[in-house]
Tab-separated table of C-alpha atoms and ligand atoms in Angstrom:
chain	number	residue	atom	x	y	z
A	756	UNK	CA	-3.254	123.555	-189.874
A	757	UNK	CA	-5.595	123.573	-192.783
A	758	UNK	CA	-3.554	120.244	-194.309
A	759	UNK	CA	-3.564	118.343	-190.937
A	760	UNK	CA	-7.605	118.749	-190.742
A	761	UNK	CA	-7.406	117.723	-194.405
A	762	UNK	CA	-5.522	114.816	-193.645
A	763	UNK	CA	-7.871	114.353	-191.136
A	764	UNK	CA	-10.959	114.343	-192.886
A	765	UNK	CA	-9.383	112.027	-195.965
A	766	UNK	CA	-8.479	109.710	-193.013
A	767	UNK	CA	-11.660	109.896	-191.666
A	768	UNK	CA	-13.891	109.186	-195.300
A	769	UNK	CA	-11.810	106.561	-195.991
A	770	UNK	CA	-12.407	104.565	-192.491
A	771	UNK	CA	-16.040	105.707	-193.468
A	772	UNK	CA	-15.480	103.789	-196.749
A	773	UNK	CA	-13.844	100.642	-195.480
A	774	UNK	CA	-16.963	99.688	-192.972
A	775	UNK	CA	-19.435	100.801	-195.610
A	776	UNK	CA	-17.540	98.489	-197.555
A	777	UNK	CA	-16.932	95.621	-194.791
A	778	UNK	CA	-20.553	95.712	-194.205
A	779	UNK	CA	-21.806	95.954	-197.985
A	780	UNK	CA	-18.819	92.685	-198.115
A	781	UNK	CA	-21.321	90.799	-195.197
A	782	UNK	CA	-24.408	91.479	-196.889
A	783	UNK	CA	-23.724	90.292	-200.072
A	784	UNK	CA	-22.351	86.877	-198.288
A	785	UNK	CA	-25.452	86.234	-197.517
A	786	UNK	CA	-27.224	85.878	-200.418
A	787	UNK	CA	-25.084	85.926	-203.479
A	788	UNK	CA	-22.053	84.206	-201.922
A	789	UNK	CA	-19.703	83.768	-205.280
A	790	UNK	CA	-21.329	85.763	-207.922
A	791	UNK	CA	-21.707	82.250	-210.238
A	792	UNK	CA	-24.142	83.161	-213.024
A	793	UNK	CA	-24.345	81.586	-216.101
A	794	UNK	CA	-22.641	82.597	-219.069
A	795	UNK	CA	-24.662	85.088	-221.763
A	796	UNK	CA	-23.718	87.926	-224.277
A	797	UNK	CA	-27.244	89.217	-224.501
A	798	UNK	CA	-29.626	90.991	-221.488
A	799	UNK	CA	-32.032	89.675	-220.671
A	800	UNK	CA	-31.522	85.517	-221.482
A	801	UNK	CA	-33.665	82.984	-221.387
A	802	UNK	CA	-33.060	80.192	-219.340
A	803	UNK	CA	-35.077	76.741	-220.156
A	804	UNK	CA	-36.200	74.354	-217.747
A	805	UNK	CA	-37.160	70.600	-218.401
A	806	UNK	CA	-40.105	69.598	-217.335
A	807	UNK	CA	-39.718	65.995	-215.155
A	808	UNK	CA	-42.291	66.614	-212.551
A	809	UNK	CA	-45.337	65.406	-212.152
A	810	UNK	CA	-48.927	66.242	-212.335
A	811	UNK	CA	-48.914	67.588	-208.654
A	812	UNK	CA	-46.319	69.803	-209.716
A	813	UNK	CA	-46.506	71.181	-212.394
A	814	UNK	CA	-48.583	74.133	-211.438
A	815	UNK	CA	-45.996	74.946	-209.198
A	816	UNK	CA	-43.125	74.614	-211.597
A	817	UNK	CA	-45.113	77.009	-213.528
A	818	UNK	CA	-45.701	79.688	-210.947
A	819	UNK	CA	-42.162	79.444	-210.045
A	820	UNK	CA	-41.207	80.145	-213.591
A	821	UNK	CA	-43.656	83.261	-213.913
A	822	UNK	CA	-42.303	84.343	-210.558
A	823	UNK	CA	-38.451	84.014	-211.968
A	824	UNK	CA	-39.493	85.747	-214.841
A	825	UNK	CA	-40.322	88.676	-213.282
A	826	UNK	CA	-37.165	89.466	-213.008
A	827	UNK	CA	-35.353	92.483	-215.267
A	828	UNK	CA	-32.848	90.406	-216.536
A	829	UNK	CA	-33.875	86.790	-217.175
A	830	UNK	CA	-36.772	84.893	-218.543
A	831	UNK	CA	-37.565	81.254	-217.736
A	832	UNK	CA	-39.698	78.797	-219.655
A	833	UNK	CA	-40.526	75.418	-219.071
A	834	UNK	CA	-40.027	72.932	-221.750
A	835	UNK	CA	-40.145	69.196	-222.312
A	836	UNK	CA	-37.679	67.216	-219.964
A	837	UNK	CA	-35.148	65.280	-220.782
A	838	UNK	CA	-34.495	62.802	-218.835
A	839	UNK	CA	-36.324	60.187	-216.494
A	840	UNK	CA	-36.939	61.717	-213.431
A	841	UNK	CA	-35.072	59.195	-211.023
A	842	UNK	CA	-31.785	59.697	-212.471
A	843	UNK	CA	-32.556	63.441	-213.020
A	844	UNK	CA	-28.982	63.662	-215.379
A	845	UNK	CA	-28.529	67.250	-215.892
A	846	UNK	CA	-28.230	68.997	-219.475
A	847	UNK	CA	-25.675	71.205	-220.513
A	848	UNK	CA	-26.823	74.907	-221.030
A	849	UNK	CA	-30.258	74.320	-218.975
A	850	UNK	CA	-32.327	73.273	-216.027
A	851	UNK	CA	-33.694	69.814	-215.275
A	852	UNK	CA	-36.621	70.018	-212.948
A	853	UNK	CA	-37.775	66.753	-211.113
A	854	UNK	CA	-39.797	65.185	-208.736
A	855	UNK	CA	-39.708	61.423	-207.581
A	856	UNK	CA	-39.738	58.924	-204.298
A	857	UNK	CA	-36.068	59.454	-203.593
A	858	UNK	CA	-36.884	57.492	-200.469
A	859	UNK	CA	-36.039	58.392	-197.107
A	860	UNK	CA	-32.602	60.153	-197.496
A	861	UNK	CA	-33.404	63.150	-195.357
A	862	UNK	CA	-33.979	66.281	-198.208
A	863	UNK	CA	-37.126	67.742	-199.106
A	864	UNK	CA	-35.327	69.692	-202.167
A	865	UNK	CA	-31.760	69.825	-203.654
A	866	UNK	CA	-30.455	72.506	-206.472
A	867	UNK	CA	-27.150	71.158	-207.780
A	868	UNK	CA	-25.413	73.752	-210.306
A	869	UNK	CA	-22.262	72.680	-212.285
A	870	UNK	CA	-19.456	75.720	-212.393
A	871	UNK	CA	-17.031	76.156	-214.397
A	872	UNK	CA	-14.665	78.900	-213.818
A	873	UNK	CA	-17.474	81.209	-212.145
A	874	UNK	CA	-19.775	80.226	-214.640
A	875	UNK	CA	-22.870	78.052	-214.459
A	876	UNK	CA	-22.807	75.512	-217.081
A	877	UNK	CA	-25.805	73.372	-216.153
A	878	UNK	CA	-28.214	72.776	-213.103
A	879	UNK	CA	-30.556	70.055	-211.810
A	880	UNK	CA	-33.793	70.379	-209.305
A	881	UNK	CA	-35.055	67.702	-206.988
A	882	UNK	CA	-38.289	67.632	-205.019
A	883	UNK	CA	-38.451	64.430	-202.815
A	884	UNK	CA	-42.002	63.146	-203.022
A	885	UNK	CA	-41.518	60.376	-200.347
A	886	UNK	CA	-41.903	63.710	-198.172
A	887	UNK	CA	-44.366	65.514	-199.847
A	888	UNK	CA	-46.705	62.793	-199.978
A	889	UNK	CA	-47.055	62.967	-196.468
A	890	UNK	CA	-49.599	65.388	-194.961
A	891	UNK	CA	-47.341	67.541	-193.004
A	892	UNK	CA	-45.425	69.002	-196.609
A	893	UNK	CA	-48.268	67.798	-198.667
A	894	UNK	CA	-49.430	71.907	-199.113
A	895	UNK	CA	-49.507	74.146	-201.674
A	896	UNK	CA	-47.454	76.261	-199.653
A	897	UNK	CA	-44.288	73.408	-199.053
A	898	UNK	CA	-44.471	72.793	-202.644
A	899	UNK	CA	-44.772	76.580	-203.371
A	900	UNK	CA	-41.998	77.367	-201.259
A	901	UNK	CA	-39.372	74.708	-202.172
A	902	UNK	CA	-39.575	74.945	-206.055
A	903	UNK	CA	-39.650	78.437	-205.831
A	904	UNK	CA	-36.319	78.325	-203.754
A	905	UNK	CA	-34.630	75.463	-205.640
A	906	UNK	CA	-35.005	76.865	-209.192
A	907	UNK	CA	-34.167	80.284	-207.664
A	908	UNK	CA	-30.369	78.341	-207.096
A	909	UNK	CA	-29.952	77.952	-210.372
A	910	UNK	CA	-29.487	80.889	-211.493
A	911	UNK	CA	-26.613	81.227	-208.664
A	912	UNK	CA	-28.827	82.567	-205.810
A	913	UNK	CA	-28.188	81.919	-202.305
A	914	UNK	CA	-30.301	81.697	-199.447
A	915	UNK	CA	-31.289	85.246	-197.951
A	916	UNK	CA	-31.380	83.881	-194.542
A	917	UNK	CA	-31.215	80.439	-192.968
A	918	UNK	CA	-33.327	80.517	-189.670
A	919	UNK	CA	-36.092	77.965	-190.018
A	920	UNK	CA	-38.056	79.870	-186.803
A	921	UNK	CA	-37.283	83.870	-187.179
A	922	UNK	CA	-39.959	85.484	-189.234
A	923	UNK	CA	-40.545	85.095	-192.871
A	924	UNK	CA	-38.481	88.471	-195.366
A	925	UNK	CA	-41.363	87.476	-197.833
A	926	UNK	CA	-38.940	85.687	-199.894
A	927	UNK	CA	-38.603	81.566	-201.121
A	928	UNK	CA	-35.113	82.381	-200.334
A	929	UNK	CA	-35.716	82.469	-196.578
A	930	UNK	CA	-36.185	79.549	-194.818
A	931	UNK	CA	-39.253	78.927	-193.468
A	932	UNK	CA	-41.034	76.607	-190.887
A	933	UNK	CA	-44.150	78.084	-192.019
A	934	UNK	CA	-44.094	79.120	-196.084
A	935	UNK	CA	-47.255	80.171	-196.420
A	936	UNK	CA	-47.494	81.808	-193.406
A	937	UNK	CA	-50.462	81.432	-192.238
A	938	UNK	CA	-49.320	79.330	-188.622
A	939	UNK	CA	-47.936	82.845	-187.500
A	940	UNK	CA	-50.213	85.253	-189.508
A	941	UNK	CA	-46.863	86.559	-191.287
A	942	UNK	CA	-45.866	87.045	-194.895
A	943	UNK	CA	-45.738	84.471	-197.562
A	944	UNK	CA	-42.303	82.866	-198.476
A	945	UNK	CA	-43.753	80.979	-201.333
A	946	UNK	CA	-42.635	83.705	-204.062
A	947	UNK	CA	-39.034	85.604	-204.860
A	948	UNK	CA	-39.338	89.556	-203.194
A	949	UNK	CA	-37.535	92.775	-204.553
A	950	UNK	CA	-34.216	91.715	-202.527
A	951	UNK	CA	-33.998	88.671	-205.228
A	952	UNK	CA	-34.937	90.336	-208.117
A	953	UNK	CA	-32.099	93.421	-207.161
A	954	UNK	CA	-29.419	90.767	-206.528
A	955	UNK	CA	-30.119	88.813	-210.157
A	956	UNK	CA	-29.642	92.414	-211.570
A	957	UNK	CA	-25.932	92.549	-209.587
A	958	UNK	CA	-25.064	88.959	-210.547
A	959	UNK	CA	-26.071	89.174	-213.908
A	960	UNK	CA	-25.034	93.324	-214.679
A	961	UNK	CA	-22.349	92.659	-216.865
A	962	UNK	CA	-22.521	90.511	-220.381
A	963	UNK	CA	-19.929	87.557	-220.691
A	964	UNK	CA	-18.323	87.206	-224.440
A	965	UNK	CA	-19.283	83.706	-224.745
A	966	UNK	CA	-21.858	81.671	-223.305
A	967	UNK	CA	-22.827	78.981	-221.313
A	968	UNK	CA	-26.277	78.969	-221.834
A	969	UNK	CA	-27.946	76.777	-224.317
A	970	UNK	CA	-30.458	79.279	-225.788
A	971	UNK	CA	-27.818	81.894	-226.303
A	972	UNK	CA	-26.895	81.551	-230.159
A	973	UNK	CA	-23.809	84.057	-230.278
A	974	UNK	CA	-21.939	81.536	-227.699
A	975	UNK	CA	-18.312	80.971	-228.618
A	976	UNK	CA	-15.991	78.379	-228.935
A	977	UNK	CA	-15.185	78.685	-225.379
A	978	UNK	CA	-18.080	78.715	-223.722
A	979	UNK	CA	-18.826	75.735	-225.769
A	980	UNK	CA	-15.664	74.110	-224.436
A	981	UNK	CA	-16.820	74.965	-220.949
A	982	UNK	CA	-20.000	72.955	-221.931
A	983	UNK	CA	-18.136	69.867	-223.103
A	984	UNK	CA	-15.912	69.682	-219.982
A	985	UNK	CA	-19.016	69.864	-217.574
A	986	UNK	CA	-19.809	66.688	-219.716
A	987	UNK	CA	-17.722	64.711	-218.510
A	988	UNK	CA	-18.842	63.331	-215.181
A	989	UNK	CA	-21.936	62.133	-213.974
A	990	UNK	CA	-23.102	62.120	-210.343
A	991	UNK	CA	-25.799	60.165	-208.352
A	992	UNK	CA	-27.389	63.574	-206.082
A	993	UNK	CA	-29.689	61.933	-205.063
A	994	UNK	CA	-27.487	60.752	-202.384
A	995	UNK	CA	-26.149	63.227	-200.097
A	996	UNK	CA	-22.843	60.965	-200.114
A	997	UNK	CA	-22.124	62.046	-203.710
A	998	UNK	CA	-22.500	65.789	-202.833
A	999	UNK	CA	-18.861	66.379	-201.752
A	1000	UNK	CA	-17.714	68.726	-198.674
A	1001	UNK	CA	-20.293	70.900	-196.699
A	1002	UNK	CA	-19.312	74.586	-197.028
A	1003	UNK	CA	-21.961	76.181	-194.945
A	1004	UNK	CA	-23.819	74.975	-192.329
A	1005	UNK	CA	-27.612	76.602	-191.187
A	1006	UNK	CA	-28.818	78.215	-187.764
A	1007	UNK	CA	-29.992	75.143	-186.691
A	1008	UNK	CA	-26.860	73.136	-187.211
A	1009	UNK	CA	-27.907	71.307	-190.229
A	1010	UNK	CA	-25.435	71.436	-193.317
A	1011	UNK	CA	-27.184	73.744	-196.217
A	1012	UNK	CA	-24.382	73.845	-199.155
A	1013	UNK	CA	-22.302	71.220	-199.962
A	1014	UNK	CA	-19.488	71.077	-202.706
A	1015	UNK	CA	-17.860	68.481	-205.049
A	1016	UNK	CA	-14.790	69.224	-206.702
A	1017	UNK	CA	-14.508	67.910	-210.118
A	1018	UNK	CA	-10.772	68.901	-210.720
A	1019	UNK	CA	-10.007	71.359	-213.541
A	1020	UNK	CA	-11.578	73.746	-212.125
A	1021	UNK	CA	-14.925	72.393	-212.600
A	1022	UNK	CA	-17.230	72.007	-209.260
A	1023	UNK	CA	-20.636	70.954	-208.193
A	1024	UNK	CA	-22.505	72.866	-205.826
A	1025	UNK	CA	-25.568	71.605	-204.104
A	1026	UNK	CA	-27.980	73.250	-201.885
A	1027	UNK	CA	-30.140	71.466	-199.646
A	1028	UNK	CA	-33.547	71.821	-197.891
A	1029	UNK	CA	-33.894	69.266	-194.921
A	1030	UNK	CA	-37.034	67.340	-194.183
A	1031	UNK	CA	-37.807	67.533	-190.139
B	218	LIG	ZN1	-19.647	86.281	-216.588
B	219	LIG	ZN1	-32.011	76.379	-200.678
């Protein structure tokens, strides 16, 4: 009697456990998706990014890197860019941030990050000024908003929700018809939230024993083989064609993450916010 009930009981925790664990599984698909991180053997790193914006920008870029920064377990700074903004050619170990007229092509922002293995090795941003010259994104809050969410990408972050009309979580991770949220007196997507900050602290819990990031001086041999792999090709993003195979699509029906296979285990991920 007494081992049947204990049978019972095991049985029971460990149906307990398996839907605590199915639905801790769901959440986490929703917002850190593969656990790609970059490669570091010291807590907390420092990730740089490049400076290829404009004027208009750069306050932004800046308020997106103190928001980033915020964060436990990484620091960002912005430094000098280095490359013309057009091209926007991504550099090993870092972040290139740029803005341009990338012309009509449909995105308001792309974050492309380069993986190797599950590691990130490098990661490009792209606002699309064609759009956010025009009054309806010209805001602090669109520009808030989308540089906010695109640099949030590269450090391997996923979107916490993609419903352009549900309310806003409070967090540039949510997509939002209204960032600043003042249209529907609601909060402000236009900075990261706790929810971001707790998953960077998941992603990035353990330490790697080499390094894909640039300003990480006790990288290995490997991680700088990683580095000189991820060298090898280079891709036109700004056109959606080079972006490879959707692999998620949003609530509205629009594609959000696309990927390019590289071979060798080496891919390109890109994450895309849609113009209307
Ligand atoms: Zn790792
Ligand atoms: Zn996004």
């Amino acid at each position: 009697m007494f081992r049947f009930s204990h049978l019972n009981r095991l049985v029971t925790v460990v149906t307990l456990l398996s839907l605590v664990g199915a639905f801790t599984l769901v959440a986490d698909a929703s917002h850190s998706w593969g656990s790609y991180h970059w490669a570091r053997t010291v807590n907390p790193f420092t990730l740089k990014l490049g400076d290829n914006v404009s004027f208009a920008w750069d306050p932004f870029l800046a308020t997106a890197s103190g928001d980033w920064t915020q964060s436990s377990i990484l620091n960002t700074t912005v430094v000098s860019g280095s490359t013309d903004s057009r091209r926007c050619r991504a550099t090993n170990g870092r972040v290139e941030v740029c803005s341009n007229r990338y012309g009509n092509n449909g995105w308001l922002g792309i974050a492309s990050i380069w993986i190797s293995g599950s590691h990130i090795t490098k990661g490009t941003v792209r606002v699309n000024d064609t759009y956010f010259n025009t009054s309806r994104y010209n805001t602090p809050g669109w520009r808030g908003f989308v540089m906010c969410q695109e640099v949030g990408h590269t450090f391997g972050l996923d979107h916490q929700d993609e419903d352009f009309y549900n309310s806003n979580l409070g967090s540039c991770m949510d997509y939002s018809g209204d960032p600043d949220g003042t249209i529907n007196g609601q909060l402000s997507n236009e900075h990261p939230n706790n929810h971001d900050y707790e998953q960077l602290e998941t992603i990035y819990a353990h330490l790697d024993s080499s390094a894909t990031l640039l300003s990480d001086r006790r990288g290995t041999a490997a991680g700088a083989l990683a580095l000189a792999r991820a060298n090898l090709e280079e891709l036109d993003l700004n056109s959606p064609r080079e972006w490879g195979r959707v692999i998620r699509t949003a609530r509205d029906g629009r594609s959000s993450l696309y990927e390019r296979d590289l071979g060798r285990g080496e891919k390109v991920f890109t994450f895309v916010i849609w113009a209307d």
